[in-house]
XYZ file of C-alpha atoms in Angstrom:
158
model
C -25.881 -113.688 7.062
C -26.314 -111.546 10.086
C -25.069 -108.047 10.835
C -22.558 -107.589 13.616
C -22.387 -104.139 15.208
C -19.235 -103.439 17.314
C -17.204 -100.706 18.595
C -13.912 -99.687 17.072
C -11.060 -100.187 19.678
C -7.287 -99.916 19.732
C -6.874 -103.158 17.819
C -8.727 -101.887 14.837
C -6.476 -101.643 11.703
C -8.709 -101.693 8.790
C -8.502 -97.913 8.028
C -8.148 -98.194 4.249
C -11.215 -100.378 4.151
C -13.109 -97.851 6.368
C -12.025 -94.929 4.193
C -13.285 -96.882 1.091
C -16.597 -97.685 2.781
C -17.185 -94.005 3.693
C -16.179 -92.760 0.200
C -18.414 -95.317 -1.385
C -21.281 -94.635 0.864
C -21.099 -90.822 0.378
C -20.368 -91.050 -3.437
C -24.130 -90.476 -4.317
C -23.630 -86.884 -2.886
C -21.037 -85.896 -5.446
C -22.459 -83.276 -7.754
C -25.604 -83.000 -5.566
C -24.416 -81.120 -2.615
C -22.518 -77.890 -2.412
C -20.063 -77.509 -0.867
C -18.677 -80.999 -1.383
C -18.862 -83.521 1.516
C -16.159 -83.304 4.144
C -15.572 -87.052 3.516
C -13.385 -85.965 0.640
C -10.896 -84.610 3.147
C -10.587 -87.835 5.151
C -7.539 -89.829 4.947
C -6.171 -92.920 6.826
C -4.476 -90.600 9.279
C -7.446 -88.434 10.004
C -9.602 -91.535 10.373
C -7.042 -92.812 12.871
C -7.384 -89.549 14.704
C -11.169 -89.787 14.499
C -11.142 -93.218 16.018
C -8.889 -91.919 18.833
C -11.003 -88.862 19.565
C -14.519 -90.210 19.057
C -16.634 -93.302 19.678
C -16.499 -95.354 16.528
C -18.995 -98.041 15.511
C -18.633 -100.537 12.605
C -21.129 -103.003 11.052
C -19.859 -106.225 9.423
C -21.489 -108.922 7.325
C -19.435 -112.126 7.044
C -16.261 -110.196 8.120
C -16.923 -107.551 5.515
C -17.167 -103.905 6.623
C -20.632 -102.537 5.544
C -21.200 -99.580 7.763
C -19.874 -97.089 10.344
C -20.847 -94.196 12.573
C -18.886 -91.882 14.779
C -20.127 -90.423 17.959
C -18.800 -87.325 19.605
C -19.831 -86.258 23.182
C -20.873 -82.603 23.282
C -21.998 -80.556 26.316
C -25.781 -81.257 25.753
C -25.786 -83.965 23.082
C -24.245 -87.023 21.510
C -23.385 -85.857 17.962
C -23.759 -88.583 15.288
C -21.475 -88.186 12.341
C -20.237 -89.976 9.326
C -23.070 -92.519 9.484
C -22.282 -94.589 6.473
C -23.876 -97.805 5.089
C -22.568 -99.421 1.956
C -25.071 -99.191 -0.978
C -25.443 -102.961 -1.177
C -26.225 -103.283 2.630
C -28.823 -100.481 2.733
C -32.310 -101.440 3.876
C -30.902 -104.188 6.181
C -31.604 -101.952 9.317
C -27.895 -100.956 9.881
C -28.612 -97.368 10.244
C -31.351 -97.839 12.774
C -29.084 -100.203 14.756
C -26.311 -97.626 14.827
C -28.774 -95.028 16.148
C -30.066 -97.485 18.780
C -26.404 -97.918 19.991
C -25.960 -94.258 19.862
C -28.918 -93.785 22.095
C -27.740 -96.389 24.559
C -24.272 -94.638 24.676
C -25.781 -91.238 25.082
C -27.749 -92.548 28.117
C -24.685 -94.028 29.638
C -22.962 -90.626 29.220
C -25.920 -88.802 30.646
C -26.665 -86.883 27.311
C -30.400 -86.125 26.829
C -30.343 -86.039 23.045
C -28.721 -87.015 19.808
C -27.716 -84.469 17.279
C -26.703 -84.620 13.655
C -26.319 -82.563 10.624
C -27.386 -83.355 7.094
C -27.101 -81.342 3.803
C -30.105 -79.312 2.698
C -30.222 -81.018 -0.744
C -30.632 -84.563 0.694
C -34.329 -84.538 1.277
C -34.261 -88.418 1.546
C -32.005 -88.165 4.525
C -34.290 -85.655 6.123
C -37.192 -88.079 5.784
C -35.196 -91.047 6.921
C -33.851 -89.260 10.073
C -37.476 -87.966 10.827
C -38.788 -91.575 10.608
C -36.198 -92.401 13.215
C -37.529 -89.694 15.488
C -35.305 -86.716 14.689
C -36.678 -83.233 14.327
C -35.318 -80.292 12.482
C -33.873 -77.855 14.913
C -31.866 -75.328 12.815
C -30.904 -74.378 9.345
C -27.274 -73.280 8.917
C -24.673 -72.444 6.176
C -21.075 -73.376 5.710
C -18.605 -70.480 5.784
C -18.620 -68.438 2.664
C -22.256 -69.365 1.695
C -25.182 -66.872 1.875
C -27.698 -69.724 1.680
C -28.749 -72.674 3.999
C -26.377 -75.645 3.145
C -27.304 -77.983 6.071
C -29.796 -78.595 8.606
C -29.287 -79.752 12.235
C -31.666 -82.383 13.578
C -32.025 -83.645 17.138
C -33.727 -86.544 18.876
C -34.584 -86.271 22.446
C -34.203 -89.345 24.439
C -36.868 -90.367 27.039
């Protein structure tokens, strides 16, 4: 079956399914990253707010939700957050399709680059984002930590 990528609009009502998708996609981080993922603070209500305040994208296969990404315009970037692909759908090119859509949206908004953050412990994510053209631009730490806990990566658009 083919993957359908679409924007989340006002008619979207599958918030419990979306929350389950994010939690299932981020579950591999539990016990690996410190502090724990902010995904644990998401609720149906906060996802509804996120959909209202950001540009949401979903991926479906046969009507089943298998991926999402949230895009937030910033002054000089389009921030890519909560990029999630269900474990059974990984490797199908969904992440790269989300990023291609993010690039198109960034261009429409006049943003010269994409920006994201990923945890320092997730070296596989660093390699994946680098393969998609992102470069490490900063190392940062969460409040209360005296060590690097995440890195920022950016992709300049041509």
